[in-house]
Tab-separated table of C-alpha atoms in Angstrom:
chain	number	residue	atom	x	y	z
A	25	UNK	CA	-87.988	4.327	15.029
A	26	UNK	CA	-91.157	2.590	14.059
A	27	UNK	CA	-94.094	4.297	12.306
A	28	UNK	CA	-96.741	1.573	13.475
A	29	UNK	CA	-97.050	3.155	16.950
A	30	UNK	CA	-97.982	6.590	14.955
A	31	UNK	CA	-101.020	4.454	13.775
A	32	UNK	CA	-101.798	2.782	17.208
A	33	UNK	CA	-105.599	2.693	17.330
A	34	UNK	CA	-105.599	2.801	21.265
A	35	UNK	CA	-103.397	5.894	21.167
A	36	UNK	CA	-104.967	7.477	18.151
A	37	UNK	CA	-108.416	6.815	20.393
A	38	UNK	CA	-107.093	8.085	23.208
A	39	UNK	CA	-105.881	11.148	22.141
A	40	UNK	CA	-109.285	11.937	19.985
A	41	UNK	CA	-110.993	11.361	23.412
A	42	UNK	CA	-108.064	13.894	25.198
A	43	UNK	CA	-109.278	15.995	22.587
A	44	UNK	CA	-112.668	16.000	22.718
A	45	UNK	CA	-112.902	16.244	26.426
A	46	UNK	CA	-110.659	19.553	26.313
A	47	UNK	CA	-112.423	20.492	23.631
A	48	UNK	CA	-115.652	21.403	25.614
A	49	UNK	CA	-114.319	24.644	26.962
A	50	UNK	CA	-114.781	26.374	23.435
A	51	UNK	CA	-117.519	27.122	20.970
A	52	UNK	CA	-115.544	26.746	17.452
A	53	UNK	CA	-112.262	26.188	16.958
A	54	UNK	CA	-110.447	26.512	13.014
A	55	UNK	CA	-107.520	24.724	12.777
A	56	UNK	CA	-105.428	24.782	9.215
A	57	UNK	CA	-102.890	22.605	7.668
A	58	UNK	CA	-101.153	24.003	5.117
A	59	UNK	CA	-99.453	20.744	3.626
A	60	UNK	CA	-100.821	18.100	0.893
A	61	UNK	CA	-99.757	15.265	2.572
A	62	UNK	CA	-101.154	16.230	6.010
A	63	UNK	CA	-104.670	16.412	4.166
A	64	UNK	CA	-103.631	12.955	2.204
A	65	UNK	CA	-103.596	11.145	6.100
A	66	UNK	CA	-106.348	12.881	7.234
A	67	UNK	CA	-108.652	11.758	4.814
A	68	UNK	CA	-107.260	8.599	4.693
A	69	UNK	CA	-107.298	7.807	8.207
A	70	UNK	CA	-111.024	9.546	8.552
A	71	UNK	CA	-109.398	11.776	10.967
A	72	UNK	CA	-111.865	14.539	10.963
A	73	UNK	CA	-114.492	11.819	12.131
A	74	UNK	CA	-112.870	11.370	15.661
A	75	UNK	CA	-113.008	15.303	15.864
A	76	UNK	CA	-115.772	16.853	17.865
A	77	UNK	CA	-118.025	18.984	15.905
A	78	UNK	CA	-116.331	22.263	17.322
A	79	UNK	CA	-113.377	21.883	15.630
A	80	UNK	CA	-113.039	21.901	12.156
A	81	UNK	CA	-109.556	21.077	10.513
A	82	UNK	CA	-109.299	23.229	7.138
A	83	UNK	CA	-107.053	21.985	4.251
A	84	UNK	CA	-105.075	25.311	2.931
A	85	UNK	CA	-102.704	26.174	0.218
A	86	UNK	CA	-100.727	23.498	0.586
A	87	UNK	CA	-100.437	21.974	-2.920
A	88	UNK	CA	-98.073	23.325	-5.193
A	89	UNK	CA	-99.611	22.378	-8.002
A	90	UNK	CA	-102.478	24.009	-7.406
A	91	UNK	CA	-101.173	27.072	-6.592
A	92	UNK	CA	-98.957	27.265	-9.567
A	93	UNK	CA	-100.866	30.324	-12.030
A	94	UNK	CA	-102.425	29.920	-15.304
A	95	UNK	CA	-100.200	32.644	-16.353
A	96	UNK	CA	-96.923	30.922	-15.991
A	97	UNK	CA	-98.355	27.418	-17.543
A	98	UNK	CA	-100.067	29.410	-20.581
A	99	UNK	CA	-96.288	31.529	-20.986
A	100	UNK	CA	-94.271	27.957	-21.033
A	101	UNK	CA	-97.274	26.486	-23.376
A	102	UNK	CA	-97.044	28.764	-25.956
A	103	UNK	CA	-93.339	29.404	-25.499
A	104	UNK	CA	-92.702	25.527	-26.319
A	105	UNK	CA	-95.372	25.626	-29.381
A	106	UNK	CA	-93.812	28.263	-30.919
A	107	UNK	CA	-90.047	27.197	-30.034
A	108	UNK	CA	-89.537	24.149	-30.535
A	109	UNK	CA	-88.558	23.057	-27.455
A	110	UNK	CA	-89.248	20.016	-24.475
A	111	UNK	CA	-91.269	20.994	-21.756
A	112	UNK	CA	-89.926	18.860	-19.154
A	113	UNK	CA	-91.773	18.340	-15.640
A	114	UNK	CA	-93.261	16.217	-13.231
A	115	UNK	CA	-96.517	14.197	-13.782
A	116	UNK	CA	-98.926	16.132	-11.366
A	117	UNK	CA	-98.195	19.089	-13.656
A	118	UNK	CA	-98.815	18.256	-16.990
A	119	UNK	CA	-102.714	18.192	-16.272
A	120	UNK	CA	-102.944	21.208	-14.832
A	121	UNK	CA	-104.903	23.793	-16.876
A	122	UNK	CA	-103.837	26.972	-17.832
A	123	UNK	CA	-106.520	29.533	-19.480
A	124	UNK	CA	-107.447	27.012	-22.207
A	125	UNK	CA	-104.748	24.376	-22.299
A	126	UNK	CA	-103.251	21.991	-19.910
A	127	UNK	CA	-99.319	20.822	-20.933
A	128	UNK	CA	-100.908	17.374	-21.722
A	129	UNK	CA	-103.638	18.738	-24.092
A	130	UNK	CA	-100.919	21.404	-25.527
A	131	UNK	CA	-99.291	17.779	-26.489
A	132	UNK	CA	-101.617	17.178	-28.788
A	133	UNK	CA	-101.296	20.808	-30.877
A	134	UNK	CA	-97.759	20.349	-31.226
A	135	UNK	CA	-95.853	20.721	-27.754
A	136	UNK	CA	-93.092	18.594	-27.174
A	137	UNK	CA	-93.717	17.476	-23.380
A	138	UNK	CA	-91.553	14.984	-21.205
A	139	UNK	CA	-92.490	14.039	-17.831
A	140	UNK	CA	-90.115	13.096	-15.570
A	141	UNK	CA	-89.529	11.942	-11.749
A	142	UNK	CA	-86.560	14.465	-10.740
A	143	UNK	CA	-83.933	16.691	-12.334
A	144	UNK	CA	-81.864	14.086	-12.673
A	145	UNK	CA	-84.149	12.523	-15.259
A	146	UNK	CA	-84.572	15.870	-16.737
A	147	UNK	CA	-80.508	16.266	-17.006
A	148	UNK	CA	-80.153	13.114	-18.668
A	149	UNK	CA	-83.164	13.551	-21.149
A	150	UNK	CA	-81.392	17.123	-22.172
A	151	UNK	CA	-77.946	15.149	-22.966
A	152	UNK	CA	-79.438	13.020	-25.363
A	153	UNK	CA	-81.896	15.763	-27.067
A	154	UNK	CA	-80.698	18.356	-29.280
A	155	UNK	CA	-83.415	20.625	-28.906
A	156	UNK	CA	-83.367	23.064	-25.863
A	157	UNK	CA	-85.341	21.690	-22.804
A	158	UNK	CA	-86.931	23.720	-20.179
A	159	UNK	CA	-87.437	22.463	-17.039
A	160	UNK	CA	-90.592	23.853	-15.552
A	161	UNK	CA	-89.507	23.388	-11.962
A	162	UNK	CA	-92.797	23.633	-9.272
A	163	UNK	CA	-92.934	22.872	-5.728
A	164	UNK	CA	-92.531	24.503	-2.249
A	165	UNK	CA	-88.822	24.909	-0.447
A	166	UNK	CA	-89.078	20.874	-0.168
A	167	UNK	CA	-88.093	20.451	-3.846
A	168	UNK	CA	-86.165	24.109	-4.431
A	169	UNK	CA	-83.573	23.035	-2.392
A	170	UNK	CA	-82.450	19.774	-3.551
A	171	UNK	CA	-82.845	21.680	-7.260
A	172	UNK	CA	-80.824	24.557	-5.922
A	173	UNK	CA	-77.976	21.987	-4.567
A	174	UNK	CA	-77.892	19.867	-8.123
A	175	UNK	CA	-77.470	23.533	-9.862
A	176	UNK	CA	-74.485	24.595	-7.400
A	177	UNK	CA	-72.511	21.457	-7.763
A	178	UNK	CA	-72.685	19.673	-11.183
A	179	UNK	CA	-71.885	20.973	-14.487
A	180	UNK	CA	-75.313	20.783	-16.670
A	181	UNK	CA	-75.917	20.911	-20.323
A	182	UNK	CA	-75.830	24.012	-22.384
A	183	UNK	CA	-79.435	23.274	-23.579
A	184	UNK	CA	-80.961	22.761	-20.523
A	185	UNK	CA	-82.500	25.541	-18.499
A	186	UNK	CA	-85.583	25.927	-15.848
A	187	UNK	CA	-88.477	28.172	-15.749
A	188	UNK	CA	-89.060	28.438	-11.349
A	189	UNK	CA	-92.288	28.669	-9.867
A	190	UNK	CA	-91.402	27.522	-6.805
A	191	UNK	CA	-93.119	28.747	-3.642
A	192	UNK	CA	-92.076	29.923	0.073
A	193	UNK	CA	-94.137	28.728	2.473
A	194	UNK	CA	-93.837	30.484	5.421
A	195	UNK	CA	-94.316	33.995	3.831
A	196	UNK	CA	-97.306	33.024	1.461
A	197	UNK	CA	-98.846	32.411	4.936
A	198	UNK	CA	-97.767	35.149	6.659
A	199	UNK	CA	-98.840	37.043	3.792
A	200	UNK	CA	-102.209	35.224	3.071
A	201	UNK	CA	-103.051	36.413	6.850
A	202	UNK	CA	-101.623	40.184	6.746
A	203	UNK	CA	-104.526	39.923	3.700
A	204	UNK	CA	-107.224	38.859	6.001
A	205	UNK	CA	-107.530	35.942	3.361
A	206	UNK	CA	-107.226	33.422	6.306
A	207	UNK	CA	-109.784	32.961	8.691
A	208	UNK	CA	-108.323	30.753	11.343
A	209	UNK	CA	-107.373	30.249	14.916
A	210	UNK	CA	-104.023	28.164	14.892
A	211	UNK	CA	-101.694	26.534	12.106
A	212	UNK	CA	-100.432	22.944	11.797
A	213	UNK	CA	-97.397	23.626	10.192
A	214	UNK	CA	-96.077	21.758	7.292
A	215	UNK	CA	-93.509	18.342	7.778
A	216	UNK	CA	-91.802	17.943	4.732
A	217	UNK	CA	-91.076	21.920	4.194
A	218	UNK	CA	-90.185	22.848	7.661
A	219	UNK	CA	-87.439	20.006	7.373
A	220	UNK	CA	-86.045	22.476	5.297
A	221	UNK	CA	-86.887	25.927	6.275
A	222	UNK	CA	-87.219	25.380	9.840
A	223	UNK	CA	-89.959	26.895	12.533
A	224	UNK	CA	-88.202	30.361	12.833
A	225	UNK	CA	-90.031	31.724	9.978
A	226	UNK	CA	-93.518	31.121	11.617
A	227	UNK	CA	-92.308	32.577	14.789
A	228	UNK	CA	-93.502	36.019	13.367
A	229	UNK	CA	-96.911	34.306	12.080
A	230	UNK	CA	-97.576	33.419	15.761
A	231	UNK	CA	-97.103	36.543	17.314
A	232	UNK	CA	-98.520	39.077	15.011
A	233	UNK	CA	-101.336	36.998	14.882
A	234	UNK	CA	-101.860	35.371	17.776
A	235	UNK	CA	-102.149	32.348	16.644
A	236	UNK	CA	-100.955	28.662	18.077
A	237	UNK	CA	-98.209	27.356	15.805
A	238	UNK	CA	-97.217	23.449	15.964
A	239	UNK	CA	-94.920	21.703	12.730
A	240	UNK	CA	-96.960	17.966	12.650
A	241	UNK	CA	-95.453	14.793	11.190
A	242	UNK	CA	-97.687	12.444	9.118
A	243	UNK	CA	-99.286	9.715	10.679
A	244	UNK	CA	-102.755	9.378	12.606
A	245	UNK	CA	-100.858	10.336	15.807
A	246	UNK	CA	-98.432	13.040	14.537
A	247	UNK	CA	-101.810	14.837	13.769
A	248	UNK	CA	-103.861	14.319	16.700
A	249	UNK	CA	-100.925	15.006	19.151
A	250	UNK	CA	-100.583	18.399	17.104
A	251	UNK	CA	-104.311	19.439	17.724
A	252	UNK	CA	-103.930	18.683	21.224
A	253	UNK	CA	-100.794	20.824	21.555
A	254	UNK	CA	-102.830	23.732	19.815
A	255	UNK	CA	-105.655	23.048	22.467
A	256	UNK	CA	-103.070	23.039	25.463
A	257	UNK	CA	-101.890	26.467	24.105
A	258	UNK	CA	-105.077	27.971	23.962
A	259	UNK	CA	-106.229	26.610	27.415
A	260	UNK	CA	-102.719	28.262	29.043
A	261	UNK	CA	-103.594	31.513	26.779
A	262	UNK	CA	-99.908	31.353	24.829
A	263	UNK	CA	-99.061	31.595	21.457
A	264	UNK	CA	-96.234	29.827	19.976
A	265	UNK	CA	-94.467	27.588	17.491
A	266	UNK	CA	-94.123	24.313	18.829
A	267	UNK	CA	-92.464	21.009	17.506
A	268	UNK	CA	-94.642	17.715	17.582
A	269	UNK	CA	-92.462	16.123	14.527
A	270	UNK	CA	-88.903	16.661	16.348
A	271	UNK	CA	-88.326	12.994	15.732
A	272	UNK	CA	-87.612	14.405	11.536
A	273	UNK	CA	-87.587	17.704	12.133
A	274	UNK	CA	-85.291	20.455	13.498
A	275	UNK	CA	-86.244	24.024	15.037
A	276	UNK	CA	-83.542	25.476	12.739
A	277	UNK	CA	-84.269	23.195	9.740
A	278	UNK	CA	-81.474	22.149	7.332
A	279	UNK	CA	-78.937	24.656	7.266
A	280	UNK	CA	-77.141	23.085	3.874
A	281	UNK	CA	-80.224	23.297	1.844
A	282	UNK	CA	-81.390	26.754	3.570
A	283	UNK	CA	-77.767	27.604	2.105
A	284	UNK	CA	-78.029	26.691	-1.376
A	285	UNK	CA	-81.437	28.007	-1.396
A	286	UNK	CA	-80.155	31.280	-0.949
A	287	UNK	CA	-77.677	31.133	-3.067
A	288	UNK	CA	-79.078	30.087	-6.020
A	289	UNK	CA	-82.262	32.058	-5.694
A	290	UNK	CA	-83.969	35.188	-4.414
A	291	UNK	CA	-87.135	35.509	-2.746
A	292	UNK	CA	-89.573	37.935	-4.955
A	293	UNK	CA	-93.445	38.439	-5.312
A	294	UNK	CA	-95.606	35.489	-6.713
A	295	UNK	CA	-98.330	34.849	-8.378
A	296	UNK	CA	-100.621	32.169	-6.405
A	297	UNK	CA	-103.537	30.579	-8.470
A	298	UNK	CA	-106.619	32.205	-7.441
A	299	UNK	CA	-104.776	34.109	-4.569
A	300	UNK	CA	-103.141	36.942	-6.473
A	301	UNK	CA	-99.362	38.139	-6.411
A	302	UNK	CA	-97.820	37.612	-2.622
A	303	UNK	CA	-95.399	39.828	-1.474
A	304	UNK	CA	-91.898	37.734	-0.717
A	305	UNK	CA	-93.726	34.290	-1.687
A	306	UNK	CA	-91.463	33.202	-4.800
A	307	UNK	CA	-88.050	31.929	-5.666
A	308	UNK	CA	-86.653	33.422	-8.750
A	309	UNK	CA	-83.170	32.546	-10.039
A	310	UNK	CA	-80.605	35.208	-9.035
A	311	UNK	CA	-79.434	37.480	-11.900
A	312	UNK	CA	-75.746	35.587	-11.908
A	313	UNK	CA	-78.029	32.013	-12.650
A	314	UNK	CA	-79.441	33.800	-15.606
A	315	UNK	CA	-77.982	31.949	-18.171
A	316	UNK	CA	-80.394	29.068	-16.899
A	317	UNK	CA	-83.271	30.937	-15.982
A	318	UNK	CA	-85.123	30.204	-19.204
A	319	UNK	CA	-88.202	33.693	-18.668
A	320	UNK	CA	-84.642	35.739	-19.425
A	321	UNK	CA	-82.821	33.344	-21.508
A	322	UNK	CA	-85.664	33.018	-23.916
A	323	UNK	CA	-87.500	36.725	-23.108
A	324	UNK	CA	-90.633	34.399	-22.534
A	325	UNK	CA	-93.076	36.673	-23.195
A	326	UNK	CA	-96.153	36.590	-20.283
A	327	UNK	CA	-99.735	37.830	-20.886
A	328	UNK	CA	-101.923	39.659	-18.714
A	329	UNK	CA	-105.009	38.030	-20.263
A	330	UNK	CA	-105.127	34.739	-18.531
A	331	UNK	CA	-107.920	33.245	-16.568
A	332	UNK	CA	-107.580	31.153	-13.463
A	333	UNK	CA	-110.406	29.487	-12.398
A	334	UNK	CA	-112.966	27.816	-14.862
A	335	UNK	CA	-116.382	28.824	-15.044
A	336	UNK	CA	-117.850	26.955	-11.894
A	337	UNK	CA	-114.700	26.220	-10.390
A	338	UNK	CA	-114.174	27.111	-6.473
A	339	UNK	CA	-110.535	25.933	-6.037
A	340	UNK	CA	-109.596	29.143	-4.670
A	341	UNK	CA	-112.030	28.919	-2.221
A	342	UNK	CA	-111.290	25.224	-1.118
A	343	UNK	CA	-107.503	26.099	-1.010
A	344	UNK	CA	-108.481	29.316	1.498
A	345	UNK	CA	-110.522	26.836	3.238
A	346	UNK	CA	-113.661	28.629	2.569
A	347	UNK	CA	-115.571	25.990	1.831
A	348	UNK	CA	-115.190	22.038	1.379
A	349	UNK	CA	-114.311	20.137	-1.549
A	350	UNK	CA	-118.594	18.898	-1.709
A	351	UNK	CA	-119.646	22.440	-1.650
A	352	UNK	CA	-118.119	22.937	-4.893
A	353	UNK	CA	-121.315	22.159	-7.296
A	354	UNK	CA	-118.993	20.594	-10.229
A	355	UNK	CA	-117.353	18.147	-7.454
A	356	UNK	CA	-117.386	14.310	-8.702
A	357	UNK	CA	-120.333	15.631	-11.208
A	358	UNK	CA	-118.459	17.396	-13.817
A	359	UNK	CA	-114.935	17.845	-11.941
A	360	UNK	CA	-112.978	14.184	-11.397
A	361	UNK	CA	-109.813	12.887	-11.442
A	362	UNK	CA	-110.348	11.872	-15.296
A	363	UNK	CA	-111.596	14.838	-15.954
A	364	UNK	CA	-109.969	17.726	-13.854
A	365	UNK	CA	-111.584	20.917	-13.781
A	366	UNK	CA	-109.960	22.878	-11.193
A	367	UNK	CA	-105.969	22.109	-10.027
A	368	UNK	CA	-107.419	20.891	-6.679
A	369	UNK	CA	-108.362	17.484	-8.683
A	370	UNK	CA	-104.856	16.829	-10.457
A	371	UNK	CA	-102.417	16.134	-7.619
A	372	UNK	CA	-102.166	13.100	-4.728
A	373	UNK	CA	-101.713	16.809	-2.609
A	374	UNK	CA	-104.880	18.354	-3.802
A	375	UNK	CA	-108.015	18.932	-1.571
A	376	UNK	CA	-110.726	17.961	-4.141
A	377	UNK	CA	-108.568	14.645	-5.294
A	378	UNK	CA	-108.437	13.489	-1.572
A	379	UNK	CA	-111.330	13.976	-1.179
A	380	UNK	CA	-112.684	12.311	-4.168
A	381	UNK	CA	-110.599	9.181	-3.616
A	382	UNK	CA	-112.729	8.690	-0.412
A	383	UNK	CA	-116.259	9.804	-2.099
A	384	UNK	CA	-115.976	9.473	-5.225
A	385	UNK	CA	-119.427	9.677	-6.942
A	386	UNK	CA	-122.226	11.266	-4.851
């Protein structure tokens, strides 16, 4: 199939017009993504310019990165000072900050830190090391599963083990709204993730809260046609989960990978930078993958006293979609991609660095 019709201008024109002309009939209308990469193409492509003023697309938590807490990143930290051991992630990571310390800046004290591009990397790094390497494994069910299906069928090395704080999708959502924390009338659902989980879960999102559900693909089209869907819903007064992205994307999702998902890990409360613990949000290691779950391997010991945000920082907000990246005051001033204050500045996924990459200084 080819991609360049997705990024037609005469059909991306004509559907902002569909858009706008439907879009008369109401007086505000909140629309959230929950997906970095849908907030990557809508910056990109200046999407929220062909939107009428009525409608406001809101980026939510849809960067792992910048949902993963201070407390686990300050646990791993001083666990790998005091150890002796390799941290070993993936690059968006090591600049996140913790309470005082980001993995990169922890480099410099003394912590042995190795970034790498997949497990793979990470497996072959632990052959050759003889210390014990921990791989501080982050991401949505996107990059669980493939993990999950390397840790089912190969045989790893005895010093290699992984410290998860991978999230769920669906049920942080579901969650975030039994909470109230969401204040929104429909949901573009995530591409990459559904691929994996499927569009059953957000069934129950849609009809306990009323709200129109469509799974989008990436391009200028995938996005627009999505927002129209969620219009055409509204106008025929339904609610439901439909599929603009079925050219990728199954209802079901991927079976194989739901699979070794479940086998490999449970689904347990989470802690969600600046959100709080979510009930049935996480993926922890079950107890018979102990012996590479490195927070029971180890007995990593985890503090209460950890802080979150940084004095002047409003990621939580932006990732809520509270506010917008601009209406944080240390945005581009004090907060940059050389410089990254919040997590929402670290990651090609993250609100503020989109953002930034199209503003830059004001």
């Amino acid at each position: 199939m080819q991609l360049s019709k997705f990024k037609d201008k005469d059909l991306v024109l004509a559907l902002a017009q569909s858009i706008k002309a439907k879009s008369k009939n109401f007086e505000n209308l909140r629309i959230m993504h929950v997906c970095g990469t849908h907030e990557n193409s809508i910056v990109r492509y200046a999407l929220r310019d062909l939107l009428p003023e009525n409608i406001k697309l809101l980026a939510g938590p849809g960067c792992p990165v910048c949902v993963t807490s201070s407390k686990d990143i300050d646990a791993i930290i001083n666990y790998g000072i005091k150890n002796n051991c390799t941290i070993a992630t993936f690059g968006d990571m090591l600049r996140v900050k913790g309470s005082n310390y980001s993995l990169f800046s922890a480099s410099k004290m003394g912590l042995s830190v190795k970034m790498v591009y997949g497990l793979d990397e990470a497996i072959d790094f632990a052959k050759k090391s003889r210390q014990d390497v921990i791989f501080f494994s982050v991401g949505f069910e996107t990059t669980a599963a493939p993990i999950a299906s390397i840790i089912k069928s190969i045989s790893l090395p005895e010093n290699l083990s992984f410290f998860s704080v991978h999230k769920y999708t669906p049920n942080g959502v579901l969650e975030l709204l039994k909470a109230g924390k969401l204040n929104i009338d429909a949901l573009i659902l995530p591409g990459h993730a559904s691929i994996v989980s499927g569009l059953v879960p957000y069934e129950k999102v849609s009809s306990d809260f009323k709200l129109p559900c469509v799974a989008a693909g990436f391009e200028p089209a995938d996005i627009l046609s999505a927002i129209l869907m969620i219009i055409n819903q509204i106008e025929n007064n339904t609610c439901k989960v439909e599929n603009e992205y079925e050219r990728l994307l199954s209802y079901e999702g991927n079976k194989l990978a739901q699979k070794a998902l479940n086998d490999v890990f449970d689904i347990v409360p989470c802690i969600w930078r600046g959100l709080g613990t979510i009930e049935n949000s996480g993926f922890e290691f079950k107890k018979t993958y102990d012996f590479l779950n490195a927070k029971v391997k180890f007995n990593i010991p985890f503090s209460e006293d950890y802080i979150e945000e940084q004095k002047g920082c409003r990621c939580a907000e932006v990732i809520l979609g509270l506010i917008e990246p601009t209406q944080c005051p240390m945005f581009s001033k004090v907060c940059n991609p050389h410089n990254p204050v919040g997590p929402c500045m670290v990651s090609d996924e993250g609100t503020c660095r989109n953002w930034w990459e199209v503003k830059g200084e004001i």
